C-alpha positions as a Python dict, from the first residue, in 0.01 Angstrom:
ca = {
    (1, 'X'): (0, 0, 0),
    (2, 'X'): (149, -226, 269),
    (3, 'X'): (380, -117, 544),
    (4, 'X'): (684, -279, 386),
    (5, 'X'): (630, -94, 58),
    (6, 'X'): (604, 255, 207),
    (7, 'X'): (795, 516, 12),
    (8, 'X'): (1084, 697, 170),
    (9, 'X'): (885, 1020, 147),
    (10, 'X'): (599, 860, 343),
    (11, 'X'): (839, 736, 608),
    (12, 'X'): (993, 1083, 643),
    (13, 'X'): (648, 1227, 691),
    (14, 'X'): (558, 968, 955),
    (15, 'X'): (889, 1021, 1137),
    (16, 'X'): (856, 1397, 1152),
    (17, 'X'): (492, 1375, 1269),
    (18, 'X'): (558, 1107, 1533),
    (19, 'X'): (542, 1215, 1898),
    (20, 'X'): (867, 1024, 1965),
    (21, 'X'): (1126, 814, 1787),
    (22, 'X'): (1008, 514, 1985),
    (23, 'X'): (650, 564, 1861),
    (24, 'X'): (775, 594, 1504),
    (25, 'X'): (971, 268, 1528),
    (26, 'X'): (682, 92, 1698),
    (27, 'X'): (427, 201, 1438),
    (28, 'X'): (655, 144, 1137),
    (29, 'X'): (851, -167, 1233),
    (30, 'X'): (762, -356, 914),
    (31, 'X'): (845, -63, 687),
    (32, 'X'): (1178, -4, 863),
    (33, 'X'): (1285, -368, 865),
    (34, 'X'): (1573, -439, 632),
    (35, 'X'): (1741, -771, 559),
    (36, 'X'): (2106, -824, 636),
    (37, 'X'): (2341, -767, 346),
    (38, 'X'): (2434, -1137, 344),
    (39, 'X'): (2069, -1244, 329),
    (40, 'X'): (1996, -992, 55),
    (41, 'X'): (2283, -1092, -176),
    (42, 'X'): (2209, -1459, -115),
    (43, 'X'): (1846, -1395, -215),
    (44, 'X'): (1969, -1213, -527),
    (45, 'X'): (2170, -1523, -619),
    (46, 'X'): (1869, -1747, -569),
    (47, 'X'): (1640, -1516, -769),
    (48, 'X'): (1885, -1497, -1059),
    (49, 'X'): (1997, -1861, -1045),
    (50, 'X'): (2354, -1748, -981),
    (51, 'X'): (2617, -1912, -766),
    (52, 'X'): (2789, -1677, -520),
    (53, 'X'): (3127, -1788, -656),
    (54, 'X'): (3039, -1657, -1003),
    (55, 'X'): (2922, -1321, -869),
    (56, 'X'): (3235, -1288, -658),
    (57, 'X'): (3455, -1366, -959),
    (58, 'X'): (3279, -1110, -1180),
    (59, 'X'): (3303, -845, -909),
    (60, 'X'): (3680, -874, -881),
    (61, 'X'): (3645, -898, -503),
    (62, 'X'): (3900, -1124, -335),
    (63, 'X'): (3749, -1474, -312),
    (64, 'X'): (3765, -1537, 64),
    (65, 'X'): (3645, -1183, 139),
    (66, 'X'): (3354, -1233, -102),
    (67, 'X'): (3253, -1556, 69),
    (68, 'X'): (3264, -1381, 406),
    (69, 'X'): (3026, -1118, 265),
    (70, 'X'): (2783, -1392, 164),
    (71, 'X'): (2811, -1562, 503),
    (72, 'X'): (2767, -1238, 696),
    (73, 'X'): (3117, -1244, 838),
    (74, 'X'): (3220, -912, 685),
    (75, 'X'): (3061, -575, 620),
    (76, 'X'): (3125, -441, 269),
    (77, 'X'): (3269, -106, 173),
    (78, 'X'): (3064, 113, -58),
    (79, 'X'): (3290, 29, -352),
    (80, 'X'): (3257, -343, -285),
    (81, 'X'): (2878, -306, -292),
    (82, 'X'): (2904, -121, -623),
    (83, 'X'): (3129, -387, -771),
    (84, 'X'): (2878, -652, -664),
    (85, 'X'): (2598, -448, -823),
    (86, 'X'): (2783, -469, -1155),
    (87, 'X'): (2852, -839, -1102),
    (88, 'X'): (2481, -905, -1044),
    (89, 'X'): (2391, -698, -1351),
    (90, 'X'): (2175, -462, -1145),
    (91, 'X'): (2038, -141, -1285),
    (92, 'X'): (2086, 193, -1109),
    (93, 'X'): (1768, 165, -898),
    (94, 'X'): (1849, -190, -789),
    (95, 'X'): (2202, -80, -704),
    (96, 'X'): (2060, 200, -487),
    (97, 'X'): (1862, -62, -295),
    (98, 'X'): (2174, -277, -257),
    (99, 'X'): (2362, 25, -119),
    (100, 'X'): (2078, 96, 125),
    (101, 'X'): (2072, -266, 246),
    (102, 'X'): (2449, -247, 297),
    (103, 'X'): (2387, 70, 499),
    (104, 'X'): (2629, 281, 295),
    (105, 'X'): (2560, 603, 106),
    (106, 'X'): (2361, 581, -214),
    (107, 'X'): (2468, 724, -548),
    (108, 'X'): (2416, 1097, -601),
    (109, 'X'): (2390, 1253, -948),
    (110, 'X'): (2574, 1572, -845),
    (111, 'X'): (2888, 1376, -763),
    (112, 'X'): (3078, 1308, -1085),
    (113, 'X'): (3205, 965, -979),
    (114, 'X'): (2858, 856, -866),
    (115, 'X'): (2701, 994, -1186),
    (116, 'X'): (2937, 786, -1402),
    (117, 'X'): (2870, 473, -1199),
    (118, 'X'): (2492, 527, -1211),
    (119, 'X'): (2507, 593, -1586),
    (120, 'X'): (2699, 270, -1642),
    (121, 'X'): (2458, 71, -1426),
    (122, 'X'): (2156, 220, -1600),
    (123, 'X'): (2297, 132, -1941),
    (124, 'X'): (2406, -214, -1823),
    (125, 'X'): (2770, -149, -1902),
    (126, 'X'): (3028, -383, -1751),
    (127, 'X'): (3237, -320, -1443),
    (128, 'X'): (3540, -285, -1670),
    (129, 'X'): (3358, -26, -1883),
    (130, 'X'): (3271, 170, -1569),
    (131, 'X'): (3629, 152, -1442),
    (132, 'X'): (3754, 276, -1779),
    (133, 'X'): (3509, 565, -1776),
    (134, 'X'): (3620, 658, -1423),
    (135, 'X'): (3984, 639, -1532),
    (136, 'X'): (3916, 851, -1844),
    (137, 'X'): (3764, 1118, -1619),
    (138, 'X'): (4052, 1113, -1368),
    (139, 'X'): (3830, 975, -1094),
    (140, 'X'): (3917, 700, -842),
    (141, 'X'): (3844, 349, -961),
    (142, 'X'): (3608, 131, -762),
    (143, 'X'): (3820, -53, -511),
    (144, 'X'): (4114, 185, -520),
    (145, 'X'): (4249, 327, -197),
    (146, 'X'): (4183, 680, -323),
    (147, 'X'): (3812, 600, -341),
    (148, 'X'): (3786, 456, 8),
}
């Protein structure tokens, strides 16, 4: 298995066994490298044959803000990343990767809101379906101030 495909568990083991943080980073540079969020979502568009404009529209993110995300001019909130995950049609695992690349917290199954979102992603439900399920469970909608 190559450096860039090391599991998180392997990286934890290497980190905790390293004589210093510097040594860990030096020996695991490839495995720790992560693309910028803008590069990653642009690559997702290329891989899926999507235009950024269409993804932005489906996500419900304000147009100019969405374009700044794609250009690297803005850093997304966790909810914006989740809305983009739905817009790209990602599954729960792919969404976790998108959250990691955005350097925000990943979904956790013990948190009701996260569990609903992960369930919806896994079952390829729409963003609107997920929002409705959150609403039905008296949980903050993605993009609402209460969720921020």
